[in-house]
mmCIF file of C-alpha atoms in Angstrom:
data_model
loop_
_atom_site.group_PDB
_atom_site.id
_atom_site.type_symbol
_atom_site.label_atom_id
_atom_site.label_comp_id
_atom_site.label_asym_id
_atom_site.label_seq_id
_atom_site.Cartn_x
_atom_site.Cartn_y
_atom_site.Cartn_z
ATOM 1 C CA MET A 10 35.880 16.088 -1.946
ATOM 2 C CA ILE A 11 37.151 12.682 -3.005
ATOM 3 C CA GLN A 12 33.650 11.229 -2.670
ATOM 4 C CA TYR A 13 32.174 14.042 -4.772
ATOM 5 C CA ALA A 14 34.889 13.564 -7.378
ATOM 6 C CA VAL A 15 34.215 9.818 -7.565
ATOM 7 C CA LEU A 16 30.462 10.431 -7.928
ATOM 8 C CA VAL A 17 30.944 12.995 -10.691
ATOM 9 C CA GLY A 18 33.390 10.684 -12.453
ATOM 10 C CA LEU A 19 30.904 7.803 -12.401
ATOM 11 C CA VAL A 20 28.136 10.020 -13.762
ATOM 12 C CA ILE A 21 30.345 11.301 -16.595
ATOM 13 C CA PHE A 22 31.467 7.750 -17.393
ATOM 14 C CA ALA A 23 27.843 6.565 -17.564
ATOM 15 C CA ILE A 24 26.809 9.484 -19.783
ATOM 16 C CA PHE A 25 29.563 9.004 -22.345
ATOM 17 C CA THR A 26 29.606 5.196 -22.457
ATOM 18 C CA ALA A 27 25.855 4.493 -22.563
ATOM 19 C CA ASN A 28 24.201 3.669 -25.870
ATOM 20 C CA TRP A 29 21.620 6.440 -25.677
ATOM 21 C CA PRO A 30 19.842 5.771 -28.998
ATOM 22 C CA GLN A 31 19.295 2.158 -27.938
ATOM 23 C CA ILE A 32 18.165 3.174 -24.447
ATOM 24 C CA ILE A 33 15.671 5.691 -25.822
ATOM 25 C CA ASP A 34 14.353 3.196 -28.359
ATOM 26 C CA VAL A 35 13.813 0.456 -25.760
ATOM 27 C CA PHE A 36 12.662 2.475 -22.744
ATOM 28 C CA ALA A 37 11.333 5.781 -24.086
ATOM 29 C CA ARG A 38 10.295 5.446 -27.722
ATOM 30 C CA PRO A 39 8.470 8.733 -28.439
ATOM 31 C CA ALA A 40 5.775 7.222 -30.677
ATOM 32 C CA LEU A 41 4.990 4.552 -28.090
ATOM 33 C CA VAL A 42 4.889 7.109 -25.286
ATOM 34 C CA GLN A 43 2.187 8.969 -27.210
ATOM 35 C CA GLU A 44 0.312 5.713 -27.771
ATOM 36 C CA THR A 45 0.514 4.792 -24.075
ATOM 37 C CA VAL A 46 -0.645 8.141 -22.720
ATOM 38 C CA GLY A 47 -4.368 8.125 -23.346
ATOM 39 C CA PRO A 48 -7.782 7.328 -21.868
ATOM 40 C CA LEU A 49 -6.863 3.715 -21.083
ATOM 41 C CA LEU A 50 -3.838 4.850 -19.074
ATOM 42 C CA GLY A 51 -6.081 7.254 -17.170
ATOM 43 C CA ARG A 52 -8.499 4.432 -16.402
ATOM 44 C CA ALA A 53 -5.665 2.198 -15.159
ATOM 45 C CA PHE A 54 -4.313 5.095 -13.087
ATOM 46 C CA LEU A 55 -7.730 5.621 -11.477
ATOM 47 C CA ASN A 56 -8.185 1.886 -10.879
ATOM 48 C CA THR A 57 -4.826 1.728 -9.101
ATOM 49 C CA ILE A 58 -5.836 4.565 -6.786
ATOM 50 C CA VAL A 59 -9.270 3.064 -6.101
ATOM 51 C CA TYR A 60 -7.837 -0.401 -5.410
ATOM 52 C CA THR A 61 -5.222 1.018 -3.049
ATOM 53 C CA ALA A 62 -7.524 3.445 -1.229
ATOM 54 C CA GLY A 63 -10.257 0.868 -0.632
ATOM 55 C CA ALA A 64 -7.806 -1.752 0.630
ATOM 56 C CA PHE A 65 -6.109 0.807 2.884
ATOM 57 C CA VAL A 66 -9.384 1.892 4.494
ATOM 58 C CA LEU A 67 -10.485 -1.696 5.025
ATOM 59 C CA GLY A 68 -7.057 -2.668 6.358
ATOM 60 C CA LEU A 69 -6.975 0.325 8.691
ATOM 61 C CA VAL A 70 -10.395 -0.395 10.189
ATOM 62 C CA PHE A 71 -9.861 -4.128 10.553
ATOM 63 C CA GLY A 72 -6.261 -3.599 11.675
ATOM 64 C CA THR A 73 -7.456 -1.329 14.478
ATOM 65 C CA VAL A 74 -9.914 -3.979 15.615
ATOM 66 C CA LEU A 75 -7.168 -6.610 15.538
ATOM 67 C CA ALA A 76 -4.810 -4.346 17.500
ATOM 68 C CA LEU A 77 -7.446 -3.851 20.204
ATOM 69 C CA MET A 78 -8.045 -7.589 20.292
ATOM 70 C CA ARG A 79 -4.307 -8.184 20.723
ATOM 71 C CA LEU A 80 -4.351 -5.857 23.740
ATOM 72 C CA SER A 81 -7.545 -7.284 25.186
ATOM 73 C CA ASP A 82 -7.668 -8.937 28.593
ATOM 74 C CA ILE A 83 -9.801 -11.698 27.074
ATOM 75 C CA GLY A 84 -7.572 -14.596 26.083
ATOM 76 C CA PRO A 85 -9.526 -15.960 23.073
ATOM 77 C CA TYR A 86 -9.530 -12.482 21.492
ATOM 78 C CA ARG A 87 -5.755 -12.271 21.807
ATOM 79 C CA TRP A 88 -5.227 -15.781 20.452
ATOM 80 C CA LEU A 89 -7.573 -15.279 17.509
ATOM 81 C CA ALA A 90 -6.002 -11.931 16.572
ATOM 82 C CA ARG A 91 -2.479 -13.316 16.846
ATOM 83 C CA ALA A 92 -3.334 -16.343 14.699
ATOM 84 C CA TYR A 93 -4.857 -14.103 12.028
ATOM 85 C CA ILE A 94 -1.901 -11.705 12.034
ATOM 86 C CA GLU A 95 0.740 -14.414 11.857
ATOM 87 C CA PHE A 96 -1.155 -16.258 9.120
ATOM 88 C CA PHE A 97 -1.589 -13.317 6.755
ATOM 89 C CA ARG A 98 1.840 -11.855 7.463
ATOM 90 C CA GLY A 99 3.423 -15.158 6.524
ATOM 91 C CA LEU A 100 1.318 -15.700 3.400
ATOM 92 C CA PRO A 101 2.346 -14.024 0.107
ATOM 93 C CA ALA A 102 -0.258 -11.560 -1.123
ATOM 94 C CA ILE A 103 -0.369 -13.230 -4.538
ATOM 95 C CA ILE A 104 -1.619 -16.472 -2.941
ATOM 96 C CA VAL A 105 -4.401 -14.548 -1.193
ATOM 97 C CA PHE A 106 -5.430 -13.074 -4.556
ATOM 98 C CA MET A 107 -5.404 -16.510 -6.160
ATOM 99 C CA ALA A 108 -7.538 -17.898 -3.328
ATOM 100 C CA PHE A 109 -10.109 -15.145 -3.740
ATOM 101 C CA GLY A 110 -10.131 -15.731 -7.476
ATOM 102 C CA LEU A 111 -11.136 -19.354 -6.813
ATOM 103 C CA LEU A 112 -13.800 -18.588 -4.203
ATOM 104 C CA PRO A 113 -16.700 -18.697 -6.725
ATOM 105 C CA LEU A 114 -15.629 -22.257 -7.586
ATOM 106 C CA ALA A 115 -15.520 -23.323 -3.940
ATOM 107 C CA PHE A 116 -18.762 -21.563 -2.980
ATOM 108 C CA GLU A 117 -21.248 -21.780 -5.829
ATOM 109 C CA GLY A 118 -23.287 -18.629 -6.247
ATOM 110 C CA LEU A 119 -20.938 -16.497 -4.134
ATOM 111 C CA VAL A 120 -20.846 -12.907 -5.395
ATOM 112 C CA ILE A 121 -18.657 -10.274 -3.772
ATOM 113 C CA PRO A 122 -20.281 -6.822 -4.048
ATOM 114 C CA LEU A 123 -18.761 -4.232 -6.384
ATOM 115 C CA ASP A 124 -16.665 -6.850 -8.147
ATOM 116 C CA PRO A 125 -13.817 -6.562 -9.168
ATOM 117 C CA TYR A 126 -13.206 -3.678 -6.757
ATOM 118 C CA GLY A 127 -14.786 -5.468 -3.821
ATOM 119 C CA THR A 128 -12.673 -8.575 -4.417
ATOM 120 C CA VAL A 129 -9.452 -6.551 -4.553
ATOM 121 C CA TRP A 130 -10.390 -4.491 -1.482
ATOM 122 C CA VAL A 131 -11.127 -7.560 0.621
ATOM 123 C CA ALA A 132 -8.133 -9.609 -0.528
ATOM 124 C CA LEU A 133 -5.591 -6.809 -0.276
ATOM 125 C CA GLY A 134 -7.236 -5.334 2.827
ATOM 126 C CA MET A 135 -6.975 -8.625 4.711
ATOM 127 C CA VAL A 136 -3.247 -8.777 4.077
ATOM 128 C CA ALA A 137 -2.787 -5.097 4.937
ATOM 129 C CA SER A 138 -4.774 -5.389 8.177
ATOM 130 C CA ALA A 139 -2.323 -7.979 9.513
ATOM 131 C CA TYR A 140 0.606 -5.585 9.117
ATOM 132 C CA MET A 141 -1.311 -2.503 10.243
ATOM 133 C CA ALA A 142 -2.530 -4.281 13.379
ATOM 134 C CA GLU A 143 1.005 -4.624 14.727
ATOM 135 C CA THR A 144 1.819 -1.017 13.808
ATOM 136 C CA ILE A 145 -1.325 0.282 15.522
ATOM 137 C CA ARG A 146 -0.707 -1.891 18.569
ATOM 138 C CA ALA A 147 2.789 -0.420 18.911
ATOM 139 C CA GLY A 148 1.336 3.091 18.635
ATOM 140 C CA ILE A 149 -1.247 2.403 21.333
ATOM 141 C CA GLN A 150 1.396 1.037 23.673
ATOM 142 C CA ALA A 151 3.545 4.127 23.031
ATOM 143 C CA VAL A 152 0.888 6.426 24.536
ATOM 144 C CA PRO A 153 1.768 7.075 28.212
ATOM 145 C CA LYS A 154 -0.439 5.046 30.546
ATOM 146 C CA GLY A 155 -0.746 8.042 32.836
ATOM 147 C CA GLN A 156 -3.066 9.752 30.363
ATOM 148 C CA VAL A 157 -5.456 6.812 30.418
ATOM 149 C CA GLU A 158 -5.332 6.668 34.200
ATOM 150 C CA ALA A 159 -6.074 10.395 34.380
ATOM 151 C CA ALA A 160 -9.064 9.970 32.082
ATOM 152 C CA ARG A 161 -10.382 7.050 34.114
ATOM 153 C CA SER A 162 -9.963 9.010 37.336
ATOM 154 C CA LEU A 163 -12.242 11.683 35.868
ATOM 155 C CA GLY A 164 -14.932 9.079 35.322
ATOM 156 C CA MET A 165 -14.377 8.489 31.611
ATOM 157 C CA PRO A 166 -15.269 4.930 30.536
ATOM 158 C CA ALA A 167 -12.461 2.766 29.146
ATOM 159 C CA GLY A 168 -13.939 2.708 25.638
ATOM 160 C CA MET A 169 -14.300 6.474 25.506
ATOM 161 C CA ALA A 170 -10.757 6.958 26.801
ATOM 162 C CA MET A 171 -9.482 4.675 24.056
ATOM 163 C CA ARG A 172 -11.427 6.501 21.327
ATOM 164 C CA LYS A 173 -10.821 10.083 22.419
ATOM 165 C CA ILE A 174 -7.406 9.983 24.071
ATOM 166 C CA VAL A 175 -5.367 6.911 23.139
ATOM 167 C CA LEU A 176 -6.204 6.284 19.485
ATOM 168 C CA PRO A 177 -5.771 9.912 18.271
ATOM 169 C CA GLN A 178 -2.309 10.070 19.824
ATOM 170 C CA ALA A 179 -1.418 6.590 18.622
ATOM 171 C CA PHE A 180 -2.284 7.418 15.010
ATOM 172 C CA ARG A 181 -0.243 10.598 15.233
ATOM 173 C CA ILE A 182 2.730 8.527 16.338
ATOM 174 C CA ILE A 183 2.376 5.850 13.670
ATOM 175 C CA MET A 184 1.668 8.129 10.726
ATOM 176 C CA PRO A 185 5.044 7.449 9.009
ATOM 177 C CA PRO A 186 4.731 3.629 9.238
ATOM 178 C CA LEU A 187 1.154 3.818 7.974
ATOM 179 C CA THR A 188 2.382 5.845 5.013
ATOM 180 C CA ASN A 189 4.862 3.077 4.244
ATOM 181 C CA GLU A 190 1.987 0.596 4.394
ATOM 182 C CA LEU A 191 0.054 2.713 1.911
ATOM 183 C CA VAL A 192 3.010 2.741 -0.496
ATOM 184 C CA ILE A 193 3.385 -1.026 -0.117
ATOM 185 C CA LEU A 194 -0.318 -1.463 -0.833
ATOM 186 C CA LEU A 195 0.051 0.676 -3.938
ATOM 187 C CA LYS A 196 2.751 -1.652 -5.244
ATOM 188 C CA ASP A 197 0.907 -4.797 -4.143
ATOM 189 C CA SER A 198 -2.067 -3.689 -6.225
ATOM 190 C CA SER A 199 -0.011 -4.797 -9.241
ATOM 191 C CA LEU A 200 -0.861 -8.397 -8.220
ATOM 192 C CA VAL A 201 -4.458 -7.864 -9.304
ATOM 193 C CA TYR A 202 -3.587 -9.445 -12.653
ATOM 194 C CA VAL A 203 -3.985 -12.968 -11.162
ATOM 195 C CA LEU A 204 -7.751 -12.367 -10.931
ATOM 196 C CA GLY A 205 -8.011 -12.317 -14.728
ATOM 197 C CA LEU A 206 -9.770 -8.964 -14.948
ATOM 198 C CA ALA A 207 -11.154 -7.417 -18.098
ATOM 199 C CA ALA A 208 -9.398 -4.449 -19.684
ATOM 200 C CA GLY A 209 -11.640 -2.026 -17.786
ATOM 201 C CA GLY A 210 -10.293 -3.347 -14.480
ATOM 202 C CA TYR A 211 -6.595 -3.125 -15.363
ATOM 203 C CA GLU A 212 -4.278 -1.308 -12.980
ATOM 204 C CA LEU A 213 -1.078 0.427 -14.085
ATOM 205 C CA THR A 214 1.276 -2.548 -14.109
ATOM 206 C CA LYS A 215 -1.135 -4.839 -15.969
ATOM 207 C CA PHE A 216 -1.910 -2.105 -18.480
ATOM 208 C CA GLY A 217 1.781 -1.375 -19.079
ATOM 209 C CA LYS A 218 2.666 -5.059 -19.319
ATOM 210 C CA GLU A 219 -0.041 -5.826 -21.874
ATOM 211 C CA LEU A 220 0.970 -2.886 -24.061
ATOM 212 C CA ALA A 221 4.661 -3.709 -23.694
ATOM 213 C CA ASN A 222 4.055 -7.317 -24.772
ATOM 214 C CA SER A 223 2.009 -6.290 -27.794
ATOM 215 C CA ASN A 224 4.694 -3.834 -28.956
ATOM 216 C CA ALA A 225 7.767 -5.824 -27.793
ATOM 217 C CA ASN A 226 9.027 -2.702 -26.068
ATOM 218 C CA LEU A 227 9.401 -1.614 -22.433
ATOM 219 C CA THR A 228 8.293 1.996 -22.931
ATOM 220 C CA PRO A 229 4.713 1.408 -21.622
ATOM 221 C CA LEU A 230 6.088 -0.118 -18.397
ATOM 222 C CA VAL A 231 8.368 2.909 -17.926
ATOM 223 C CA VAL A 232 5.358 5.209 -18.367
ATOM 224 C CA ALA A 233 3.427 3.133 -15.825
ATOM 225 C CA GLY A 234 6.365 3.435 -13.424
ATOM 226 C CA PHE A 235 6.300 7.210 -13.692
ATOM 227 C CA CYS A 236 2.577 7.113 -12.916
ATOM 228 C CA TYR A 237 3.353 5.281 -9.672
ATOM 229 C CA LEU A 238 5.828 8.044 -8.811
ATOM 230 C CA LEU A 239 3.123 10.644 -9.463
ATOM 231 C CA ILE A 240 1.124 8.982 -6.694
ATOM 232 C CA THR A 241 3.829 8.203 -4.133
ATOM 233 C CA LEU A 242 5.988 11.347 -4.256
ATOM 234 C CA PRO A 243 3.222 13.868 -3.393
ATOM 235 C CA LEU A 244 2.041 11.490 -0.680
ATOM 236 C CA THR A 245 5.446 11.317 1.007
ATOM 237 C CA ILE A 246 5.867 15.097 0.765
ATOM 238 C CA LEU A 247 2.449 15.642 2.355
ATOM 239 C CA VAL A 248 3.239 13.281 5.207
ATOM 240 C CA SER A 249 6.583 15.002 5.822
ATOM 241 C CA ARG A 250 4.790 18.328 6.168
ATOM 242 C CA LEU A 251 2.221 16.814 8.492
ATOM 243 C CA GLU A 252 5.008 15.427 10.652
ATOM 244 C CA ALA A 253 6.672 18.839 10.780
ATOM 245 C CA THR A 254 3.376 20.478 11.725
ATOM 246 C CA THR A 255 2.796 17.895 14.457
ATOM 247 C CA ALA A 256 6.303 18.415 15.811
ATOM 248 C CA LYS A 257 5.726 22.177 16.050
ATOM 249 C CA ALA A 258 2.407 21.606 17.819
ATOM 250 C CA ARG A 259 4.207 19.577 20.466
#
């Protein structure tokens, strides 16, 4: 009861001491909200989803390959995968974006397909794959070895056992961590601005920042923040339901 009373007291104190007209004018100016919500916001919203989805798919595929390499009996595969993972996990994502932005200068005539989407997918996907590889490896190792041995005793090849028995169970186990990776990717997509994209390639943060700078007001950034919530909240709710369904199936 004391904790509830303290919480209610703090809320009441904040309500009655805050300068609400100033807060509304700086963070939620009605006229600027109407100006922000429009076709350009929709384009930035779609770009954010496309950037994130493409990088997640690429990171998931390459991360799975890296995880299998880390578990391989072949030494060079393990060493190469470990070097890649440690390198990209230790490197800030913004530096990777800057490096990809300079690739055309280092390699004359180099064109990445579907630019700027292809550039963002590869750059962000390479960083994501390093983190996903360790998550997937942990999921594979969490599957009981007895199931693999049973499959092998029935004459199933090792590759087929991995595809049909181990990986499906591993991905079921690591679904929550992969969801966290997806949310992190969504936020890391805000680093796309270092590539110097045109207005048609803006994501939510870049769009909100440009409009906020031109109007000297933070309302567009607040609107962009709510757009991020529109993406992440349904995703987390969906994953929670999937986890509950999986638990019942067990």
